[in-house]
Amino acid sequence: MNVKIDKISEISSFFVTKDQPCSILTRLYRVLDLGKHSKSVSKLKQQGSSLPELLYGLLLLRICGLTVYAGSKKDYWNLLSCQGRDTFYRYLNTPTTSWRKLLYRITLSFIRVCASQKSDQSTSGPRCLIFDDTLLPKTGKKAEGITKVYDHVVGKMRLGYKLLGMVYFDGTSSILSDFSLHHEPGKKKDGGLSRQEKKEQYKKSRPDKSYGQLRKKELSMSKIESMKNMLCRAFKEKINVDYVLMDSWFTCYDLISHVVSLWKKQVHVIGRCKIDLTKYEVHGKKRTAQELVLQYGRNPHYCRKTKSSYIRLKAKLNGMPVNLFLIHYRKHEQWTMILTTDLSLRYRQAFELYQIRWNIEILWKDCKKYLELGKYQGRDLDGQIADCTIVFIIHQILTLEKRFSYYETIGEVFKGAQEEACILTLWERILAIIYRMINEYSLLCDEGNEVQINQTIFASFIRKEINQETHKNEIGEKNKHLSFF
């Protein structure tokens, strides 16, 4: 076993820790029944290693900021019962594991745990499903199905995937419960790649009805169709919500009518709309948003809290009754528009509900900053899907810890989880020292020496070990090849 203590201060900091060496991951792994769920979504047998052990290992390595290969070179690897790198790679790249089902079941466990907490009964905020997409930039052109996609932040095409996500907001916390990866063929239908580059891309044969094959078909599926499928799955899993939130890239009649028909008008849509050529029927006449501004924008109302002027109009979109809120800020020349199917909402209520959509932007930022979302370097699409799922599972774990603890941000929870993972590794190294001490004492007894092992002898032996370690650390600074063991 490769165990080494670099500084004796590690031991002292360990014993003054207020908690026992039980990490956030270990505790919430059991609370959310991750082991049970991992067995139910895959029938894969990985050469004697159980699926819960593999999932736990991948989660631990991601919290420590390590890949499977890098993790095998660290002390964290000794915490895992399955230590074969190829075992983890096969688990990530198998097309027969339903990562989507696993994420949904953990989401339902998250909702169940939050509902069972007495301290959380006061939460009365609206429950929402939030849709948005984000770019997963890549550097290698040989990844399966990769193309150049448009980056709205920098305004140019970049190599990578587009990740479309559905976030569940229960009034307090936001967790991602479903997602799909997409590529963009572009105007020339070549994805911005040459024929030779597309020919050299990784290819893999999968069973026709396998989960991996279905996820591969989603690459070329339109985002609107993928959103419809996500809404159907959320409805089937009985995830109760009040509103569906989306920005101007997704707000359209096709999606709005799907939400209204699916939940029988019990769930409403709130979305930002583009100021384009879409016509809305107001007072029996069809006009575009710009024409509505010219017609009714002379005497707008003013809201002090939002510091904006607005116009509220009752309209119809292809015969569907909706409320339109045309909004103008003093520092902006152009108007913006919010559409909702909830006809009872006033402007301030609709504005505050739409602001909840910003939670998904925070989720993207946290996952990319702390959990390295999109940094997976494998070429297999199944591995890309698995890696993203692992990131979102860890985000749910950290969100649950943040919700019922003293942490204020996800970043603080993440650092706490990393520290506790280091404590687990340190505890294993301390056990190795204790084992070495016992061997030393047994040798003294076997030699027939009449030595009484008391506290004084024990303390002197510990001081001797500490002095040896300190001396070797000083040498180690000069010669990196020397180690404590």
C-alpha positions as a Python dict, from the first residue, in 0.01 Angstrom:
ca = {
    (1, 'M'): (0, 0, 0),
    (2, 'N'): (142, 336, -98),
    (3, 'V'): (77, 546, 208),
    (4, 'K'): (285, 847, 302),
    (5, 'I'): (245, 1143, 537),
    (6, 'D'): (421, 1451, 409),
    (7, 'K'): (370, 1668, 716),
    (8, 'I'): (309, 1572, 1077),
    (9, 'S'): (70, 1868, 1102),
    (10, 'E'): (-174, 1660, 898),
    (11, 'I'): (-222, 1431, 1198),
    (12, 'S'): (-283, 1716, 1442),
    (13, 'S'): (-536, 1882, 1211),
    (14, 'F'): (-712, 1550, 1172),
    (15, 'F'): (-765, 1500, 1545),
    (16, 'V'): (-898, 1853, 1600),
    (17, 'T'): (-1160, 1811, 1326),
    (18, 'K'): (-1507, 1846, 1474),
    (19, 'D'): (-1657, 1571, 1261),
    (20, 'Q'): (-1566, 1207, 1227),
    (21, 'P'): (-1389, 1102, 906),
    (22, 'C'): (-1712, 1046, 715),
    (23, 'S'): (-1734, 1243, 393),
    (24, 'I'): (-2034, 1425, 257),
    (25, 'L'): (-2029, 1189, -39),
    (26, 'T'): (-2039, 875, 177),
    (27, 'R'): (-2325, 1000, 391),
    (28, 'L'): (-2547, 1128, 112),
    (29, 'Y'): (-2462, 830, -109),
    (30, 'R'): (-2666, 624, 138),
    (31, 'V'): (-2938, 888, 189),
    (32, 'L'): (-3014, 907, -184),
    (33, 'D'): (-2992, 527, -232),
    (34, 'L'): (-2735, 565, -510),
    (35, 'G'): (-2618, 207, -477),
    (36, 'K'): (-2969, 69, -516),
    (37, 'H'): (-3041, 292, -815),
    (38, 'S'): (-2713, 204, -989),
    (39, 'K'): (-2806, -166, -978),
    (40, 'S'): (-3154, -107, -1117),
    (41, 'V'): (-3046, 83, -1430),
    (42, 'S'): (-2781, -159, -1558),
    (43, 'K'): (-2730, -534, -1583),
    (44, 'L'): (-2361, -496, -1656),
    (45, 'K'): (-2115, -720, -1472),
    (46, 'Q'): (-1769, -566, -1444),
    (47, 'Q'): (-1538, -860, -1362),
    (48, 'G'): (-1634, -899, -996),
    (49, 'S'): (-1675, -526, -921),
    (50, 'S'): (-2022, -421, -816),
    (51, 'L'): (-2194, -130, -988),
    (52, 'P'): (-2241, 68, -663),
    (53, 'E'): (-1865, 46, -601),
    (54, 'L'): (-1791, 170, -952),
    (55, 'L'): (-2035, 459, -922),
    (56, 'Y'): (-1898, 556, -581),
    (57, 'G'): (-1543, 548, -718),
    (58, 'L'): (-1630, 776, -1010),
    (59, 'L'): (-1807, 1022, -779),
    (60, 'L'): (-1514, 1028, -537),
    (61, 'L'): (-1260, 1085, -813),
    (62, 'R'): (-1466, 1370, -959),
    (63, 'I'): (-1497, 1543, -622),
    (64, 'C'): (-1118, 1516, -586),
    (65, 'G'): (-1080, 1671, -933),
    (66, 'L'): (-914, 1363, -1082),
    (67, 'T'): (-963, 1154, -1392),
    (68, 'V'): (-962, 777, -1368),
    (69, 'Y'): (-602, 763, -1488),
    (70, 'A'): (-480, 1043, -1260),
    (71, 'G'): (-673, 896, -968),
    (72, 'S'): (-495, 564, -1003),
    (73, 'K'): (-168, 743, -923),
    (74, 'K'): (-300, 907, -605),
    (75, 'D'): (-371, 794, -249),
    (76, 'Y'): (-745, 820, -316),
    (77, 'W'): (-717, 504, -525),
    (78, 'N'): (-657, 302, -207),
    (79, 'L'): (-1004, 395, -83),
    (80, 'L'): (-1165, 209, -375),
    (81, 'S'): (-1234, -162, -363),
    (82, 'C'): (-1219, -191, -744),
    (83, 'Q'): (-881, -61, -860),
    (84, 'G'): (-867, -160, -1224),
    (85, 'R'): (-873, 140, -1460),
    (86, 'D'): (-1017, -65, -1746),
    (87, 'T'): (-1312, -161, -1525),
    (88, 'F'): (-1408, 204, -1487),
    (89, 'Y'): (-1359, 274, -1857),
    (90, 'R'): (-1586, -15, -1956),
    (91, 'Y'): (-1850, 106, -1712),
    (92, 'L'): (-1841, 457, -1860),
    (93, 'N'): (-1850, 344, -2224),
    (94, 'T'): (-2117, 75, -2206),
    (95, 'P'): (-2432, 155, -2409),
    (96, 'T'): (-2657, -68, -2196),
    (97, 'T'): (-2666, 157, -1888),
    (98, 'S'): (-2959, 398, -1864),
    (99, 'W'): (-2786, 705, -1723),
    (100, 'R'): (-3101, 907, -1777),
    (101, 'K'): (-3306, 670, -1563),
    (102, 'L'): (-3038, 683, -1292),
    (103, 'L'): (-3048, 1063, -1288),
    (104, 'Y'): (-3428, 1064, -1267),
    (105, 'R'): (-3435, 819, -978),
    (106, 'I'): (-3181, 1022, -784),
    (107, 'T'): (-3391, 1333, -855),
    (108, 'L'): (-3697, 1160, -709),
    (109, 'S'): (-3489, 1059, -406),
    (110, 'F'): (-3380, 1420, -369),
    (111, 'I'): (-3742, 1536, -372),
    (112, 'R'): (-3839, 1267, -123),
    (113, 'V'): (-3559, 1357, 119),
    (114, 'C'): (-3642, 1728, 103),
    (115, 'A'): (-4012, 1661, 159),
    (116, 'S'): (-3937, 1448, 466),
    (117, 'Q'): (-3744, 1724, 644),
    (118, 'K'): (-3958, 1907, 900),
    (119, 'S'): (-3749, 2221, 874),
    (120, 'D'): (-3831, 2243, 505),
    (121, 'Q'): (-4210, 2248, 539),
    (122, 'S'): (-4219, 2628, 542),
    (123, 'T'): (-4101, 2641, 181),
    (124, 'S'): (-4387, 2770, -30),
    (125, 'G'): (-4213, 2892, -344),
    (126, 'P'): (-4333, 2798, -692),
    (127, 'R'): (-4210, 2473, -842),
    (128, 'C'): (-4066, 2516, -1189),
    (129, 'L'): (-3903, 2334, -1476),
    (130, 'I'): (-3633, 2549, -1637),
    (131, 'F'): (-3490, 2486, -1983),
    (132, 'D'): (-3167, 2618, -2125),
    (133, 'D'): (-2864, 2503, -2321),
    (134, 'T'): (-2491, 2550, -2274),
    (135, 'L'): (-2178, 2485, -2475),
    (136, 'L'): (-1940, 2201, -2393),
    (137, 'P'): (-1623, 2305, -2580),
    (138, 'K'): (-1385, 2033, -2700),
    (139, 'T'): (-1042, 2032, -2859),
    (140, 'G'): (-1033, 1696, -3037),
    (141, 'K'): (-1215, 1654, -3367),
    (142, 'K'): (-1218, 1275, -3341),
    (143, 'A'): (-1485, 1260, -3070),
    (144, 'E'): (-1800, 1077, -3179),
    (145, 'G'): (-2056, 1300, -3350),
    (146, 'I'): (-1880, 1627, -3264),
    (147, 'T'): (-1931, 1938, -3479),
    (148, 'K'): (-1883, 2310, -3457),
    (149, 'V'): (-2168, 2477, -3269),
    (150, 'Y'): (-2257, 2841, -3225),
    (151, 'D'): (-2139, 3005, -2904),
    (152, 'H'): (-2379, 3288, -2812),
    (153, 'V'): (-2133, 3433, -2561),
    (154, 'V'): (-1848, 3506, -2804),
    (155, 'G'): (-2067, 3513, -3116),
    (156, 'K'): (-1877, 3256, -3324),
    (157, 'M'): (-1863, 2885, -3403),
    (158, 'R'): (-1665, 2658, -3168),
    (159, 'L'): (-1593, 2287, -3166),
    (160, 'G'): (-1801, 2098, -2912),
    (161, 'Y'): (-2148, 1978, -2810),
    (162, 'K'): (-2457, 2168, -2704),
    (163, 'L'): (-2604, 2040, -2379),
    (164, 'L'): (-2977, 2101, -2337),
    (165, 'G'): (-3081, 2069, -1974),
    (166, 'M'): (-3401, 2059, -1771),
    (167, 'V'): (-3364, 2192, -1416),
    (168, 'Y'): (-3617, 2123, -1141),
    (169, 'F'): (-3669, 2409, -893),
    (170, 'D'): (-3876, 2323, -585),
    (171, 'G'): (-3891, 2672, -440),
    (172, 'T'): (-3553, 2648, -265),
    (173, 'S'): (-3303, 2439, -460),
    (174, 'S'): (-3228, 2381, -826),
    (175, 'I'): (-3113, 2042, -958),
    (176, 'L'): (-3071, 1913, -1312),
    (177, 'S'): (-3298, 1616, -1373),
    (178, 'D'): (-3265, 1552, -1748),
    (179, 'F'): (-3040, 1652, -2038),
    (180, 'S'): (-2946, 1570, -2395),
    (181, 'L'): (-2640, 1638, -2612),
    (182, 'H'): (-2677, 1791, -2958),
    (183, 'H'): (-2464, 1887, -3253),
    (184, 'E'): (-2537, 2145, -3522),
    (185, 'P'): (-2500, 2052, -3891),
    (186, 'G'): (-2466, 2415, -4000),
    (187, 'K'): (-2567, 2580, -4324),
    (188, 'K'): (-2359, 2344, -4538),
    (189, 'K'): (-2478, 2037, -4341),
    (190, 'D'): (-2117, 1939, -4269),
    (191, 'G'): (-2090, 2057, -3909),
    (192, 'G'): (-1801, 2284, -4001),
    (193, 'L'): (-1571, 1985, -4057),
    (194, 'S'): (-1406, 1848, -4369),
    (195, 'R'): (-1484, 1505, -4510),
    (196, 'Q'): (-1154, 1369, -4388),
    (197, 'E'): (-1216, 1499, -4035),
    (198, 'K'): (-1563, 1346, -4027),
    (199, 'K'): (-1422, 1018, -4160),
    (200, 'E'): (-1162, 1002, -3880),
    (201, 'Q'): (-1422, 1050, -3607),
    (202, 'Y'): (-1473, 768, -3359),
    (203, 'K'): (-1748, 523, -3458),
    (204, 'K'): (-1910, 253, -3251),
    (205, 'S'): (-2173, -10, -3321),
    (206, 'R'): (-2451, -37, -3062),
    (207, 'P'): (-2760, -256, -3031),
    (208, 'D'): (-3059, -96, -3201),
    (209, 'K'): (-3271, -50, -2888),
    (210, 'S'): (-2990, 15, -2643),
    (211, 'Y'): (-2984, 330, -2433),
    (212, 'G'): (-2662, 442, -2598),
    (213, 'Q'): (-2815, 418, -2945),
    (214, 'L'): (-3112, 628, -2836),
    (215, 'R'): (-2881, 895, -2695),
    (216, 'K'): (-2685, 895, -3019),
    (217, 'K'): (-3003, 966, -3217),
    (218, 'E'): (-3064, 1269, -2995),
    (219, 'L'): (-2751, 1432, -3136),
    (220, 'S'): (-2932, 1521, -3458),
    (221, 'M'): (-3272, 1580, -3295),
    (222, 'S'): (-3404, 1937, -3277),
    (223, 'K'): (-3394, 2094, -2933),
    (224, 'I'): (-3769, 2162, -2940),
    (225, 'E'): (-3841, 1792, -2994),
    (226, 'S'): (-3595, 1699, -2723),
    (227, 'M'): (-3765, 1941, -2484),
    (228, 'K'): (-4100, 1782, -2561),
    (229, 'N'): (-3959, 1441, -2475),
    (230, 'M'): (-3818, 1576, -2149),
    (231, 'L'): (-4155, 1723, -2055),
    (232, 'C'): (-4324, 1390, -2128),
    (233, 'R'): (-4074, 1206, -1909),
    (234, 'A'): (-4122, 1459, -1627),
    (235, 'F'): (-4498, 1415, -1654),
    (236, 'K'): (-4462, 1035, -1654),
    (237, 'E'): (-4238, 1045, -1345),
    (238, 'K'): (-4503, 1260, -1171),
    (239, 'I'): (-4276, 1555, -1101),
    (240, 'N'): (-4523, 1818, -981),
    (241, 'V'): (-4457, 2171, -1104),
    (242, 'D'): (-4644, 2499, -1144),
    (243, 'Y'): (-4452, 2672, -1424),
    (244, 'V'): (-4222, 2597, -1715),
    (245, 'L'): (-3961, 2870, -1773),
    (246, 'M'): (-3755, 2929, -2086),
    (247, 'D'): (-3575, 3209, -2266),
    (248, 'S'): (-3635, 3357, -2609),
    (249, 'W'): (-3449, 3078, -2792),
    (250, 'F'): (-3717, 2822, -2702),
    (251, 'T'): (-4042, 3014, -2651),
    (252, 'C'): (-4266, 2914, -2941),
    (253, 'Y'): (-4625, 2807, -3000),
    (254, 'D'): (-4532, 2444, -3062),
    (255, 'L'): (-4374, 2405, -2718),
    (256, 'I'): (-4631, 2616, -2534),
    (257, 'S'): (-4922, 2416, -2673),
    (258, 'H'): (-4744, 2094, -2578),
    (259, 'V'): (-4716, 2204, -2213),
    (260, 'V'): (-5079, 2317, -2200),
    (261, 'S'): (-5211, 1994, -2349),
    (262, 'L'): (-4983, 1769, -2142),
    (263, 'W'): (-5082, 1907, -1802),
    (264, 'K'): (-5440, 2004, -1901),
    (265, 'K'): (-5377, 2376, -1832),
    (266, 'Q'): (-5262, 2301, -1476),
    (267, 'V'): (-4903, 2403, -1556),
    (268, 'H'): (-4831, 2742, -1713),
    (269, 'V'): (-4551, 2871, -1934),
    (270, 'I'): (-4351, 3186, -1872),
    (271, 'G'): (-4099, 3273, -2140),
    (272, 'R'): (-3920, 3562, -2294),
    (273, 'C'): (-4010, 3624, -2658),
    (274, 'K'): (-3813, 3763, -2947),
    (275, 'I'): (-3919, 4089, -3103),
    (276, 'D'): (-3965, 3928, -3444),
    (277, 'L'): (-4236, 3881, -3707),
    (278, 'T'): (-4457, 3655, -3491),
    (279, 'K'): (-4808, 3799, -3486),
    (280, 'Y'): (-5032, 3819, -3180),
    (281, 'E'): (-5403, 3885, -3191),
    (282, 'V'): (-5498, 4186, -2974),
    (283, 'H'): (-5851, 4330, -2989),
    (284, 'G'): (-5925, 4124, -3297),
    (285, 'K'): (-5624, 4244, -3498),
    (286, 'K'): (-5298, 4058, -3556),
    (287, 'R'): (-4983, 4260, -3499),
    (288, 'T'): (-4615, 4193, -3440),
    (289, 'A'): (-4447, 4286, -3113),
    (290, 'Q'): (-4293, 4598, -3267),
    (291, 'E'): (-4633, 4707, -3398),
    (292, 'L'): (-4782, 4655, -3052),
    (293, 'V'): (-4514, 4881, -2903),
    (294, 'L'): (-4596, 5155, -3153),
    (295, 'Q'): (-4969, 5114, -3092),
    (296, 'Y'): (-4978, 5092, -2710),
    (297, 'G'): (-4636, 5214, -2593),
    (298, 'R'): (-4719, 5582, -2554),
    (299, 'N'): (-4849, 5562, -2195),
    (300, 'P'): (-4681, 5266, -2025),
    (301, 'H'): (-4704, 5183, -1655),
    (302, 'Y'): (-4398, 5215, -1433),
    (303, 'C'): (-4276, 4963, -1173),
    (304, 'R'): (-4042, 5100, -909),
    (305, 'K'): (-3909, 4766, -791),
    (306, 'T'): (-3798, 4651, -1136),
    (307, 'K'): (-3718, 5006, -1251),
    (308, 'S'): (-3890, 4947, -1581),
    (309, 'S'): (-4191, 5057, -1783),
    (310, 'Y'): (-4433, 4797, -1908),
    (311, 'I'): (-4748, 4738, -2111),
    (312, 'R'): (-4982, 4455, -2023),
    (313, 'L'): (-5190, 4314, -2310),
    (314, 'K'): (-5435, 4025, -2332),
    (315, 'A'): (-5366, 3851, -2659),
    (316, 'K'): (-5399, 3524, -2850),
    (317, 'L'): (-5121, 3322, -3007),
    (318, 'N'): (-5272, 3102, -3279),
    (319, 'G'): (-5600, 3107, -3085),
    (320, 'M'): (-5439, 3036, -2744),
    (321, 'P'): (-5510, 3302, -2476),
    (322, 'V'): (-5188, 3453, -2339),
    (323, 'N'): (-5073, 3760, -2149),
    (324, 'L'): (-4804, 3979, -2303),
    (325, 'F'): (-4581, 4212, -2102),
    (326, 'L'): (-4385, 4455, -2318),
    (327, 'I'): (-4097, 4587, -2105),
    (328, 'H'): (-3868, 4885, -2149),
    (329, 'Y'): (-3569, 4986, -1938),
    (330, 'R'): (-3438, 5341, -1933),
    (331, 'K'): (-3084, 5243, -2030),
    (332, 'H'): (-3200, 5027, -2322),
    (333, 'E'): (-3339, 5143, -2651),
    (334, 'Q'): (-3516, 4822, -2747),
    (335, 'W'): (-3818, 4666, -2582),
    (336, 'T'): (-3834, 4312, -2448),
    (337, 'M'): (-4139, 4091, -2405),
    (338, 'I'): (-4249, 3823, -2159),
    (339, 'L'): (-4530, 3580, -2247),
    (340, 'T'): (-4729, 3373, -2001),
    (341, 'T'): (-5028, 3143, -2023),
    (342, 'D'): (-5124, 3228, -1663),
    (343, 'L'): (-5377, 3504, -1722),
    (344, 'S'): (-5403, 3588, -1351),
    (345, 'L'): (-5044, 3709, -1316),
    (346, 'R'): (-4964, 4076, -1279),
    (347, 'Y'): (-4647, 4227, -1421),
    (348, 'R'): (-4442, 4216, -1102),
    (349, 'Q'): (-4540, 3853, -1035),
    (350, 'A'): (-4454, 3744, -1389),
    (351, 'F'): (-4125, 3934, -1374),
    (352, 'E'): (-4020, 3770, -1043),
    (353, 'L'): (-4118, 3425, -1165),
    (354, 'Y'): (-3916, 3467, -1482),
    (355, 'Q'): (-3615, 3570, -1275),
    (356, 'I'): (-3610, 3216, -1131),
    (357, 'R'): (-3479, 3108, -1471),
    (358, 'W'): (-3142, 3256, -1374),
    (359, 'N'): (-3089, 2955, -1144),
    (360, 'I'): (-2998, 2740, -1443),
    (361, 'E'): (-2725, 2986, -1540),
    (362, 'I'): (-2581, 2957, -1189),
    (363, 'L'): (-2600, 2578, -1216),
    (364, 'W'): (-2400, 2581, -1541),
    (365, 'K'): (-2139, 2805, -1381),
    (366, 'D'): (-2103, 2589, -1068),
    (367, 'C'): (-2080, 2264, -1263),
    (368, 'K'): (-1814, 2400, -1497),
    (369, 'K'): (-1613, 2579, -1227),
    (370, 'Y'): (-1608, 2314, -954),
    (371, 'L'): (-1701, 1985, -1123),
    (372, 'E'): (-1534, 2038, -1464),
    (373, 'L'): (-1845, 1981, -1672),
    (374, 'G'): (-1749, 1918, -2034),
    (375, 'K'): (-1380, 1845, -1962),
    (376, 'Y'): (-1411, 1472, -2033),
    (377, 'Q'): (-1158, 1378, -2303),
    (378, 'G'): (-1296, 1044, -2417),
    (379, 'R'): (-1406, 998, -2777),
    (380, 'D'): (-1697, 763, -2701),
    (381, 'L'): (-2035, 936, -2684),
    (382, 'D'): (-2146, 693, -2412),
    (383, 'G'): (-1857, 816, -2199),
    (384, 'Q'): (-1957, 1178, -2261),
    (385, 'I'): (-2312, 1105, -2145),
    (386, 'A'): (-2189, 913, -1839),
    (387, 'D'): (-1946, 1187, -1739),
    (388, 'C'): (-2213, 1459, -1760),
    (389, 'T'): (-2450, 1243, -1553),
    (390, 'I'): (-2185, 1196, -1284),
    (391, 'V'): (-2135, 1573, -1268),
    (392, 'F'): (-2507, 1634, -1218),
    (393, 'I'): (-2533, 1359, -955),
    (394, 'I'): (-2254, 1522, -756),
    (395, 'H'): (-2424, 1858, -797),
    (396, 'Q'): (-2741, 1711, -645),
    (397, 'I'): (-2538, 1572, -354),
    (398, 'L'): (-2372, 1908, -290),
    (399, 'T'): (-2705, 2090, -324),
    (400, 'L'): (-2866, 1862, -67),
    (401, 'E'): (-2575, 1916, 174),
    (402, 'K'): (-2596, 2293, 124),
    (403, 'R'): (-2969, 2292, 186),
    (404, 'F'): (-2954, 2130, 530),
    (405, 'S'): (-2618, 2253, 659),
    (406, 'Y'): (-2436, 2574, 745),
    (407, 'Y'): (-2286, 2613, 398),
    (408, 'E'): (-2389, 2921, 200),
    (409, 'T'): (-2265, 2835, -150),
    (410, 'I'): (-2204, 2527, -361),
    (411, 'G'): (-1836, 2622, -373),
    (412, 'E'): (-1807, 2595, 6),
    (413, 'V'): (-1977, 2254, 2),
    (414, 'F'): (-1743, 2137, -273),
    (415, 'K'): (-1434, 2244, -78),
    (416, 'G'): (-1573, 2075, 232),
    (417, 'A'): (-1626, 1751, 37),
    (418, 'Q'): (-1270, 1767, -94),
    (419, 'E'): (-1131, 1819, 256),
    (420, 'E'): (-1328, 1525, 390),
    (421, 'A'): (-1201, 1307, 106),
    (422, 'C'): (-848, 1407, 211),
    (423, 'I'): (-934, 1314, 571),
    (424, 'L'): (-1040, 968, 455),
    (425, 'T'): (-707, 923, 280),
    (426, 'L'): (-517, 1057, 582),
    (427, 'W'): (-701, 817, 812),
    (428, 'E'): (-588, 526, 598),
    (429, 'R'): (-228, 643, 621),
    (430, 'I'): (-255, 680, 1000),
    (431, 'L'): (-373, 320, 1021),
    (432, 'A'): (-55, 216, 838),
    (433, 'I'): (156, 396, 1100),
    (434, 'I'): (-33, 227, 1383),
    (435, 'Y'): (21, -108, 1214),
    (436, 'R'): (393, -34, 1195),
    (437, 'M'): (402, 56, 1564),
    (438, 'I'): (235, -269, 1661),
    (439, 'N'): (493, -463, 1461),
    (440, 'E'): (775, -282, 1640),
    (441, 'Y'): (631, -369, 1981),
    (442, 'S'): (577, -730, 1883),
    (443, 'L'): (944, -759, 1786),
    (444, 'L'): (1047, -633, 2130),
    (445, 'C'): (829, -890, 2299),
    (446, 'D'): (946, -1175, 2075),
    (447, 'E'): (1311, -1108, 2157),
    (448, 'G'): (1242, -1197, 2519),
    (449, 'N'): (1326, -857, 2656),
    (450, 'E'): (1145, -778, 2975),
    (451, 'V'): (1005, -448, 2862),
    (452, 'Q'): (695, -306, 3017),
    (453, 'I'): (499, -117, 2755),
    (454, 'N'): (353, 181, 2931),
    (455, 'Q'): (254, 531, 2837),
    (456, 'T'): (611, 660, 2872),
    (457, 'I'): (753, 402, 2631),
    (458, 'F'): (462, 455, 2393),
    (459, 'A'): (511, 832, 2396),
    (460, 'S'): (886, 801, 2341),
    (461, 'F'): (826, 571, 2046),
    (462, 'I'): (583, 819, 1890),
    (463, 'R'): (839, 1099, 1937),
    (464, 'K'): (1096, 880, 1769),
    (465, 'E'): (865, 821, 1475),
    (466, 'I'): (793, 1192, 1450),
    (467, 'N'): (1162, 1279, 1457),
    (468, 'Q'): (1234, 1023, 1186),
    (469, 'E'): (954, 1158, 973),
    (470, 'T'): (1068, 1519, 1020),
    (471, 'H'): (1424, 1427, 929),
    (472, 'K'): (1309, 1243, 617),
    (473, 'N'): (1088, 1534, 516),
    (474, 'E'): (1391, 1762, 533),
    (475, 'I'): (1583, 1522, 315),
    (476, 'G'): (1284, 1488, 86),
    (477, 'E'): (1291, 1856, 10),
    (478, 'K'): (1641, 1810, -126),
    (479, 'N'): (1580, 1475, -290),
    (480, 'K'): (1225, 1417, -417),
    (481, 'H'): (1295, 1047, -467),
    (482, 'L'): (1305, 980, -92),
    (483, 'S'): (980, 903, 90),
    (484, 'F'): (864, 824, 439),
    (485, 'F'): (794, 455, 370),
}
